[in-house]
Amino acid sequence: KVNSINIDKLLNTLQKTGKIFRLSFTGGEPFLVPNFVKACKTITQKHFISINTHLSSNKVAEFANSISPEKVLFIQASLHFEELGRKNLTLKYVHNYQLLKKLKFNVFAEAVAYPPIIKKLNYYQNYFENEGIDFTFGAFTGMYNGKKYPEAYSDDELKIFNLTKNEQNKFYQKGNICNAGCNVFAAFSNGNVFPCFQIKEKVGNIYTGIKFSESSITCPAKYCGCPLNVYDEYLFKIATL
């Protein structure tokens, strides 16, 4: 069961900090949260949001017609070709994407560069291009055919997916300065807050309060899925001045 967001308590926590936030909704599917659209509508009266979504929910239209695009920094529409086809949701994805584009939301499509999809890649590219959807690839992290990715990408695979080895290096941040816990946090569905998804040292709860670190940290993770010095250069620079 997916819990609803306690909007009043969340807003009270944000208000007590005196700061303006960008709340990034990701991990699982945000539109499965029962009161997600209402929460976004309330949050964006003062703050900003970004979303990572499969974009196949019937709630996307309600969201698009009730939230100001200026308060949504971006919507990353994760493109899972086979899953959309298996669940007969491809047309829903396309419709939702086109609606968001029409209403001036900053939406972009990204697929996972999973090696087996190369066989049907031309088909997918032609189909979505005809629907006005250009997509890029993010690296696959995991095991396939006895090989560990993203390290195992061949030069041909990198070329096909338009990836580079330098782009993959950004995920290896161990020992580098990071602003996790200083002005960015990772929050879980139960409200518990941590400096990032790799560091399991609780620093608060979105419904009761968050403890901000006064200084940056050194990244302890061998592989970082969200290198903040790349994904949010603005906040990283502020924290490390």
PDB file of C-alpha atoms in Angstrom:
ATOM      1  CA  LYS A   1       0.000   0.000   0.000  1.00  0.00           C
ATOM      2  CA  VAL A   2       1.286   3.468  -0.936  1.00  0.00           C
ATOM      3  CA  ASN A   3       0.812   6.065   1.783  1.00  0.00           C
ATOM      4  CA  SER A   4      -0.582   9.516   1.178  1.00  0.00           C
ATOM      5  CA  ILE A   5       1.546  12.591   1.811  1.00  0.00           C
ATOM      6  CA  ASN A   6       0.729  14.485   5.002  1.00  0.00           C
ATOM      7  CA  ILE A   7       0.653  17.827   3.227  1.00  0.00           C
ATOM      8  CA  ASP A   8       0.123  20.055   6.262  1.00  0.00           C
ATOM      9  CA  LYS A   9       2.993  18.542   8.268  1.00  0.00           C
ATOM     10  CA  LEU A  10       5.302  18.593   5.261  1.00  0.00           C
ATOM     11  CA  LEU A  11       4.615  22.253   4.552  1.00  0.00           C
ATOM     12  CA  ASN A  12       5.101  23.094   8.220  1.00  0.00           C
ATOM     13  CA  THR A  13       8.548  21.448   8.171  1.00  0.00           C
ATOM     14  CA  LEU A  14       9.541  23.372   5.053  1.00  0.00           C
ATOM     15  CA  GLN A  15       8.192  26.616   6.491  1.00  0.00           C
ATOM     16  CA  LYS A  16      10.246  26.269   9.677  1.00  0.00           C
ATOM     17  CA  THR A  17      13.490  26.237   7.656  1.00  0.00           C
ATOM     18  CA  GLY A  18      12.757  29.586   6.040  1.00  0.00           C
ATOM     19  CA  LYS A  19      14.055  28.203   2.739  1.00  0.00           C
ATOM     20  CA  ILE A  20      12.658  27.654  -0.746  1.00  0.00           C
ATOM     21  CA  PHE A  21      12.855  24.007  -1.791  1.00  0.00           C
ATOM     22  CA  ARG A  22      12.871  21.934  -4.933  1.00  0.00           C
ATOM     23  CA  LEU A  23      11.205  18.644  -4.049  1.00  0.00           C
ATOM     24  CA  SER A  24      12.210  15.850  -6.411  1.00  0.00           C
ATOM     25  CA  PHE A  25       9.721  12.994  -6.563  1.00  0.00           C
ATOM     26  CA  THR A  26      11.335   9.761  -7.734  1.00  0.00           C
ATOM     27  CA  GLY A  27      11.863   6.158  -6.731  1.00  0.00           C
ATOM     28  CA  GLY A  28       8.924   3.939  -7.562  1.00  0.00           C
ATOM     29  CA  GLU A  29       6.079   5.795  -9.266  1.00  0.00           C
ATOM     30  CA  PRO A  30       5.054   9.159  -7.720  1.00  0.00           C
ATOM     31  CA  PHE A  31       1.632   9.155  -9.360  1.00  0.00           C
ATOM     32  CA  LEU A  32       0.698   6.064  -7.321  1.00  0.00           C
ATOM     33  CA  VAL A  33       0.615   8.259  -4.200  1.00  0.00           C
ATOM     34  CA  PRO A  34      -3.135   8.787  -3.604  1.00  0.00           C
ATOM     35  CA  ASN A  35      -2.962  12.555  -3.046  1.00  0.00           C
ATOM     36  CA  PHE A  36       0.071  13.265  -5.218  1.00  0.00           C
ATOM     37  CA  VAL A  37      -1.566  15.843  -7.485  1.00  0.00           C
ATOM     38  CA  LYS A  38      -3.093  17.708  -4.548  1.00  0.00           C
ATOM     39  CA  ALA A  39       0.279  17.688  -2.763  1.00  0.00           C
ATOM     40  CA  CYS A  40       2.056  19.076  -5.834  1.00  0.00           C
ATOM     41  CA  LYS A  41      -0.560  21.776  -6.278  1.00  0.00           C
ATOM     42  CA  THR A  42      -0.147  22.881  -2.655  1.00  0.00           C
ATOM     43  CA  ILE A  43       3.663  22.608  -2.572  1.00  0.00           C
ATOM     44  CA  THR A  44       4.119  24.660  -5.742  1.00  0.00           C
ATOM     45  CA  GLN A  45       2.303  27.634  -4.289  1.00  0.00           C
ATOM     46  CA  LYS A  46       5.689  28.507  -2.768  1.00  0.00           C
ATOM     47  CA  HIS A  47       8.212  25.831  -3.716  1.00  0.00           C
ATOM     48  CA  PHE A  48       9.333  23.979  -6.840  1.00  0.00           C
ATOM     49  CA  ILE A  49       9.188  20.331  -7.855  1.00  0.00           C
ATOM     50  CA  SER A  50      10.695  17.867 -10.314  1.00  0.00           C
ATOM     51  CA  ILE A  51       9.411  14.408 -11.133  1.00  0.00           C
ATOM     52  CA  ASN A  52      10.757  11.096 -12.378  1.00  0.00           C
ATOM     53  CA  THR A  53       7.787   9.090 -13.659  1.00  0.00           C
ATOM     54  CA  HIS A  54       6.798   6.243 -15.965  1.00  0.00           C
ATOM     55  CA  LEU A  55       4.225   8.691 -17.354  1.00  0.00           C
ATOM     56  CA  SER A  56       1.509   6.090 -17.831  1.00  0.00           C
ATOM     57  CA  SER A  57      -0.848   7.208 -15.062  1.00  0.00           C
ATOM     58  CA  ASN A  58      -4.359   8.514 -15.685  1.00  0.00           C
ATOM     59  CA  LYS A  59      -3.550  11.259 -13.162  1.00  0.00           C
ATOM     60  CA  VAL A  60      -1.046  12.979 -15.464  1.00  0.00           C
ATOM     61  CA  ALA A  61      -3.796  14.944 -17.217  1.00  0.00           C
ATOM     62  CA  GLU A  62      -5.139  16.224 -13.889  1.00  0.00           C
ATOM     63  CA  PHE A  63      -1.607  17.211 -12.885  1.00  0.00           C
ATOM     64  CA  ALA A  64      -0.917  18.968 -16.180  1.00  0.00           C
ATOM     65  CA  ASN A  65      -4.093  21.023 -15.975  1.00  0.00           C
ATOM     66  CA  SER A  66      -3.720  22.101 -12.339  1.00  0.00           C
ATOM     67  CA  ILE A  67       0.013  22.829 -11.846  1.00  0.00           C
ATOM     68  CA  SER A  68       1.953  25.792 -13.227  1.00  0.00           C
ATOM     69  CA  PRO A  69       4.732  24.624 -15.598  1.00  0.00           C
ATOM     70  CA  GLU A  70       6.906  27.420 -14.183  1.00  0.00           C
ATOM     71  CA  LYS A  71       6.973  25.607 -10.822  1.00  0.00           C
ATOM     72  CA  VAL A  72       7.988  22.255 -12.330  1.00  0.00           C
ATOM     73  CA  LEU A  73      11.697  22.337 -13.133  1.00  0.00           C
ATOM     74  CA  PHE A  74      11.547  19.153 -15.183  1.00  0.00           C
ATOM     75  CA  ILE A  75       9.685  15.904 -15.691  1.00  0.00           C
ATOM     76  CA  GLN A  76      11.869  12.939 -16.553  1.00  0.00           C
ATOM     77  CA  ALA A  77       9.623  10.495 -18.386  1.00  0.00           C
ATOM     78  CA  SER A  78      11.269   7.107 -17.969  1.00  0.00           C
ATOM     79  CA  LEU A  79      10.765   5.159 -21.176  1.00  0.00           C
ATOM     80  CA  HIS A  80      10.482   1.393 -20.603  1.00  0.00           C
ATOM     81  CA  PHE A  81       9.719   0.042 -24.068  1.00  0.00           C
ATOM     82  CA  GLU A  82       8.943  -3.571 -23.270  1.00  0.00           C
ATOM     83  CA  GLU A  83       6.989  -2.873 -20.095  1.00  0.00           C
ATOM     84  CA  LEU A  84       4.801  -0.287 -21.836  1.00  0.00           C
ATOM     85  CA  GLY A  85       4.084  -2.756 -24.614  1.00  0.00           C
ATOM     86  CA  ARG A  86       3.417  -5.646 -22.237  1.00  0.00           C
ATOM     87  CA  LYS A  87       0.930  -3.577 -20.226  1.00  0.00           C
ATOM     88  CA  ASN A  88      -0.605  -1.946 -23.312  1.00  0.00           C
ATOM     89  CA  LEU A  89       0.356   1.519 -22.035  1.00  0.00           C
ATOM     90  CA  THR A  90       2.425   2.866 -24.918  1.00  0.00           C
ATOM     91  CA  LEU A  91      -0.396   5.044 -26.261  1.00  0.00           C
ATOM     92  CA  LYS A  92      -1.059   6.389 -22.758  1.00  0.00           C
ATOM     93  CA  TYR A  93       2.614   7.327 -22.388  1.00  0.00           C
ATOM     94  CA  VAL A  94       2.606   9.084 -25.762  1.00  0.00           C
ATOM     95  CA  HIS A  95      -0.638  10.941 -24.987  1.00  0.00           C
ATOM     96  CA  ASN A  96       0.627  12.134 -21.590  1.00  0.00           C
ATOM     97  CA  TYR A  97       3.969  13.225 -23.052  1.00  0.00           C
ATOM     98  CA  GLN A  98       2.327  15.184 -25.841  1.00  0.00           C
ATOM     99  CA  LEU A  99      -0.079  16.844 -23.401  1.00  0.00           C
ATOM    100  CA  LEU A 100       2.754  17.997 -21.141  1.00  0.00           C
ATOM    101  CA  LYS A 101       4.683  19.348 -24.123  1.00  0.00           C
ATOM    102  CA  LYS A 102       1.615  21.186 -25.378  1.00  0.00           C
ATOM    103  CA  LEU A 103       1.180  22.842 -21.972  1.00  0.00           C
ATOM    104  CA  LYS A 104       4.845  23.944 -21.931  1.00  0.00           C
ATOM    105  CA  PHE A 105       6.190  21.596 -19.264  1.00  0.00           C
ATOM    106  CA  ASN A 106       9.905  20.796 -19.438  1.00  0.00           C
ATOM    107  CA  VAL A 107       9.493  17.082 -20.107  1.00  0.00           C
ATOM    108  CA  PHE A 108      12.083  14.756 -21.589  1.00  0.00           C
ATOM    109  CA  ALA A 109      12.197  11.024 -22.254  1.00  0.00           C
ATOM    110  CA  GLU A 110      15.032   8.775 -21.134  1.00  0.00           C
ATOM    111  CA  ALA A 111      15.441   5.046 -21.607  1.00  0.00           C
ATOM    112  CA  VAL A 112      17.860   2.656 -19.930  1.00  0.00           C
ATOM    113  CA  ALA A 113      20.680   1.517 -22.210  1.00  0.00           C
ATOM    114  CA  TYR A 114      19.961  -2.158 -21.604  1.00  0.00           C
ATOM    115  CA  PRO A 115      22.020  -4.180 -24.135  1.00  0.00           C
ATOM    116  CA  PRO A 116      19.231  -6.554 -25.335  1.00  0.00           C
ATOM    117  CA  ILE A 117      17.076  -3.687 -26.660  1.00  0.00           C
ATOM    118  CA  ILE A 118      19.634  -2.981 -29.379  1.00  0.00           C
ATOM    119  CA  LYS A 119      17.868  -5.566 -31.578  1.00  0.00           C
ATOM    120  CA  LYS A 120      14.687  -3.460 -31.687  1.00  0.00           C
ATOM    121  CA  LEU A 121      16.223  -0.026 -31.231  1.00  0.00           C
ATOM    122  CA  ASN A 122      15.547   1.181 -34.774  1.00  0.00           C
ATOM    123  CA  TYR A 123      11.886   0.253 -34.388  1.00  0.00           C
ATOM    124  CA  TYR A 124      11.574   2.143 -31.089  1.00  0.00           C
ATOM    125  CA  GLN A 125      13.380   5.190 -32.420  1.00  0.00           C
ATOM    126  CA  ASN A 126      11.202   5.383 -35.515  1.00  0.00           C
ATOM    127  CA  TYR A 127       7.985   4.880 -33.582  1.00  0.00           C
ATOM    128  CA  PHE A 128       8.602   7.518 -30.948  1.00  0.00           C
ATOM    129  CA  GLU A 129      10.145   9.960 -33.408  1.00  0.00           C
ATOM    130  CA  ASN A 130       6.920   9.774 -35.422  1.00  0.00           C
ATOM    131  CA  GLU A 131       5.062  10.684 -32.223  1.00  0.00           C
ATOM    132  CA  GLY A 132       7.282  13.717 -31.658  1.00  0.00           C
ATOM    133  CA  ILE A 133       9.265  12.119 -28.845  1.00  0.00           C
ATOM    134  CA  ASP A 134      13.059  12.206 -28.924  1.00  0.00           C
ATOM    135  CA  PHE A 135      14.696  10.162 -26.193  1.00  0.00           C
ATOM    136  CA  THR A 136      18.168   9.738 -24.779  1.00  0.00           C
ATOM    137  CA  PHE A 137      19.762   6.907 -22.838  1.00  0.00           C
ATOM    138  CA  GLY A 138      21.029   6.564 -19.309  1.00  0.00           C
ATOM    139  CA  ALA A 139      23.532   3.859 -18.443  1.00  0.00           C
ATOM    140  CA  PHE A 140      22.354   0.445 -17.270  1.00  0.00           C
ATOM    141  CA  THR A 141      23.708  -0.522 -13.858  1.00  0.00           C
ATOM    142  CA  GLY A 142      23.692  -4.246 -13.129  1.00  0.00           C
ATOM    143  CA  MET A 143      24.558  -7.659 -14.503  1.00  0.00           C
ATOM    144  CA  TYR A 144      23.720  -8.877 -17.997  1.00  0.00           C
ATOM    145  CA  ASN A 145      25.032 -12.000 -19.715  1.00  0.00           C
ATOM    146  CA  GLY A 146      27.633 -12.452 -16.992  1.00  0.00           C
ATOM    147  CA  LYS A 147      28.985  -8.936 -17.381  1.00  0.00           C
ATOM    148  CA  LYS A 148      28.819  -6.010 -14.981  1.00  0.00           C
ATOM    149  CA  TYR A 149      27.508  -2.775 -16.433  1.00  0.00           C
ATOM    150  CA  PRO A 150      28.188   0.081 -17.045  1.00  0.00           C
ATOM    151  CA  GLU A 151      31.852  -1.010 -17.051  1.00  0.00           C
ATOM    152  CA  ALA A 152      31.170  -3.739 -19.619  1.00  0.00           C
ATOM    153  CA  TYR A 153      29.819  -1.532 -22.412  1.00  0.00           C
ATOM    154  CA  SER A 154      31.729  -2.169 -25.626  1.00  0.00           C
ATOM    155  CA  ASP A 155      32.755   0.703 -27.868  1.00  0.00           C
ATOM    156  CA  ASP A 156      30.013  -0.303 -30.302  1.00  0.00           C
ATOM    157  CA  GLU A 157      27.371  -0.306 -27.553  1.00  0.00           C
ATOM    158  CA  LEU A 158      28.483   3.102 -26.317  1.00  0.00           C
ATOM    159  CA  LYS A 159      28.197   4.440 -29.851  1.00  0.00           C
ATOM    160  CA  ILE A 160      24.741   2.932 -30.400  1.00  0.00           C
ATOM    161  CA  PHE A 161      23.412   4.379 -27.145  1.00  0.00           C
ATOM    162  CA  ASN A 162      25.255   7.671 -27.642  1.00  0.00           C
ATOM    163  CA  LEU A 163      27.111   7.252 -24.360  1.00  0.00           C
ATOM    164  CA  THR A 164      30.745   7.932 -23.565  1.00  0.00           C
ATOM    165  CA  LYS A 165      33.120   6.454 -21.032  1.00  0.00           C
ATOM    166  CA  ASN A 166      33.716   9.928 -19.618  1.00  0.00           C
ATOM    167  CA  GLU A 167      29.993  10.248 -18.902  1.00  0.00           C
ATOM    168  CA  GLN A 168      30.108   7.037 -16.888  1.00  0.00           C
ATOM    169  CA  ASN A 169      33.015   8.304 -14.789  1.00  0.00           C
ATOM    170  CA  LYS A 170      30.727  10.855 -13.128  1.00  0.00           C
ATOM    171  CA  PHE A 171      29.169   8.073 -11.056  1.00  0.00           C
ATOM    172  CA  TYR A 172      32.463   7.264  -9.345  1.00  0.00           C
ATOM    173  CA  GLN A 173      32.574   9.967  -6.688  1.00  0.00           C
ATOM    174  CA  LYS A 174      34.244   8.292  -3.710  1.00  0.00           C
ATOM    175  CA  GLY A 175      36.539  10.759  -1.961  1.00  0.00           C
ATOM    176  CA  ASN A 176      35.104  13.813  -3.720  1.00  0.00           C
ATOM    177  CA  ILE A 177      33.452  16.725  -1.948  1.00  0.00           C
ATOM    178  CA  CYS A 178      29.644  16.439  -1.810  1.00  0.00           C
ATOM    179  CA  ASN A 179      26.849  18.678  -0.532  1.00  0.00           C
ATOM    180  CA  ALA A 180      24.591  15.848   0.622  1.00  0.00           C
ATOM    181  CA  GLY A 181      23.084  16.747   3.990  1.00  0.00           C
ATOM    182  CA  CYS A 182      24.092  20.374   3.596  1.00  0.00           C
ATOM    183  CA  ASN A 183      21.432  21.624   1.206  1.00  0.00           C
ATOM    184  CA  VAL A 184      20.132  18.408  -0.344  1.00  0.00           C
ATOM    185  CA  PHE A 185      18.593  15.313   1.268  1.00  0.00           C
ATOM    186  CA  ALA A 186      17.037  11.961   0.439  1.00  0.00           C
ATOM    187  CA  ALA A 187      13.616  11.268   1.928  1.00  0.00           C
ATOM    188  CA  PHE A 188      11.843   7.921   1.990  1.00  0.00           C
ATOM    189  CA  SER A 189       8.119   7.153   1.840  1.00  0.00           C
ATOM    190  CA  ASN A 190       7.898   6.921   5.648  1.00  0.00           C
ATOM    191  CA  GLY A 191       9.211  10.485   5.868  1.00  0.00           C
ATOM    192  CA  ASN A 192      12.654   9.630   7.227  1.00  0.00           C
ATOM    193  CA  VAL A 193      15.420  11.842   5.851  1.00  0.00           C
ATOM    194  CA  PHE A 194      19.071  10.974   5.173  1.00  0.00           C
ATOM    195  CA  PRO A 195      21.952  12.954   3.638  1.00  0.00           C
ATOM    196  CA  CYS A 196      21.684  10.742   0.533  1.00  0.00           C
ATOM    197  CA  PHE A 197      20.527   7.269  -0.441  1.00  0.00           C
ATOM    198  CA  GLN A 198      23.986   5.855   0.288  1.00  0.00           C
ATOM    199  CA  ILE A 199      24.408   7.270   3.796  1.00  0.00           C
ATOM    200  CA  LYS A 200      22.077   5.633   6.338  1.00  0.00           C
ATOM    201  CA  GLU A 201      22.491   8.196   9.096  1.00  0.00           C
ATOM    202  CA  LYS A 202      19.058   9.636   9.801  1.00  0.00           C
ATOM    203  CA  VAL A 203      18.967  13.434   9.992  1.00  0.00           C
ATOM    204  CA  GLY A 204      15.249  14.003  10.494  1.00  0.00           C
ATOM    205  CA  ASN A 205      11.783  13.435   9.125  1.00  0.00           C
ATOM    206  CA  ILE A 206       9.852  15.523   6.620  1.00  0.00           C
ATOM    207  CA  TYR A 207       6.947  15.698   9.054  1.00  0.00           C
ATOM    208  CA  THR A 208       8.857  16.759  12.164  1.00  0.00           C
ATOM    209  CA  GLY A 209      12.047  18.538  11.138  1.00  0.00           C
ATOM    210  CA  ILE A 210      15.364  18.238   9.308  1.00  0.00           C
ATOM    211  CA  LYS A 211      18.862  18.851  10.661  1.00  0.00           C
ATOM    212  CA  PHE A 212      21.080  20.641   8.148  1.00  0.00           C
ATOM    213  CA  SER A 213      24.829  20.010   8.155  1.00  0.00           C
ATOM    214  CA  GLU A 214      26.984  23.126   8.370  1.00  0.00           C
ATOM    215  CA  SER A 215      29.626  21.774   5.993  1.00  0.00           C
ATOM    216  CA  SER A 216      30.040  19.533   2.979  1.00  0.00           C
ATOM    217  CA  ILE A 217      31.119  15.900   3.252  1.00  0.00           C
ATOM    218  CA  THR A 218      33.436  13.480   1.482  1.00  0.00           C
ATOM    219  CA  CYS A 219      31.535  10.954  -0.637  1.00  0.00           C
ATOM    220  CA  PRO A 220      31.849   7.454   0.893  1.00  0.00           C
ATOM    221  CA  ALA A 221      30.180   5.579  -1.986  1.00  0.00           C
ATOM    222  CA  LYS A 222      32.116   3.558  -4.548  1.00  0.00           C
ATOM    223  CA  TYR A 223      29.304   4.126  -7.036  1.00  0.00           C
ATOM    224  CA  CYS A 224      26.998   7.146  -6.692  1.00  0.00           C
ATOM    225  CA  GLY A 225      23.704   7.114  -8.562  1.00  0.00           C
ATOM    226  CA  CYS A 226      23.091  10.846  -8.105  1.00  0.00           C
ATOM    227  CA  PRO A 227      26.362  12.813  -8.319  1.00  0.00           C
ATOM    228  CA  LEU A 228      25.223  16.213  -7.081  1.00  0.00           C
ATOM    229  CA  ASN A 229      28.196  18.064  -8.511  1.00  0.00           C
ATOM    230  CA  VAL A 230      26.818  17.033 -11.919  1.00  0.00           C
ATOM    231  CA  TYR A 231      23.045  16.957 -11.417  1.00  0.00           C
ATOM    232  CA  ASP A 232      22.694  20.117  -9.356  1.00  0.00           C
ATOM    233  CA  GLU A 233      25.719  22.307  -9.953  1.00  0.00           C
ATOM    234  CA  TYR A 234      24.014  25.371  -8.473  1.00  0.00           C
ATOM    235  CA  LEU A 235      23.398  23.892  -5.024  1.00  0.00           C
ATOM    236  CA  PHE A 236      26.763  22.134  -5.095  1.00  0.00           C
ATOM    237  CA  LYS A 237      28.618  25.406  -5.682  1.00  0.00           C
ATOM    238  CA  ILE A 238      26.689  27.198  -2.935  1.00  0.00           C
ATOM    239  CA  ALA A 239      27.549  24.504  -0.396  1.00  0.00           C
ATOM    240  CA  THR A 240      31.224  24.262  -1.318  1.00  0.00           C
ATOM    241  CA  LEU A 241      32.154  27.945  -1.584  1.00  0.00           C
TER     242      LEU A 241
END
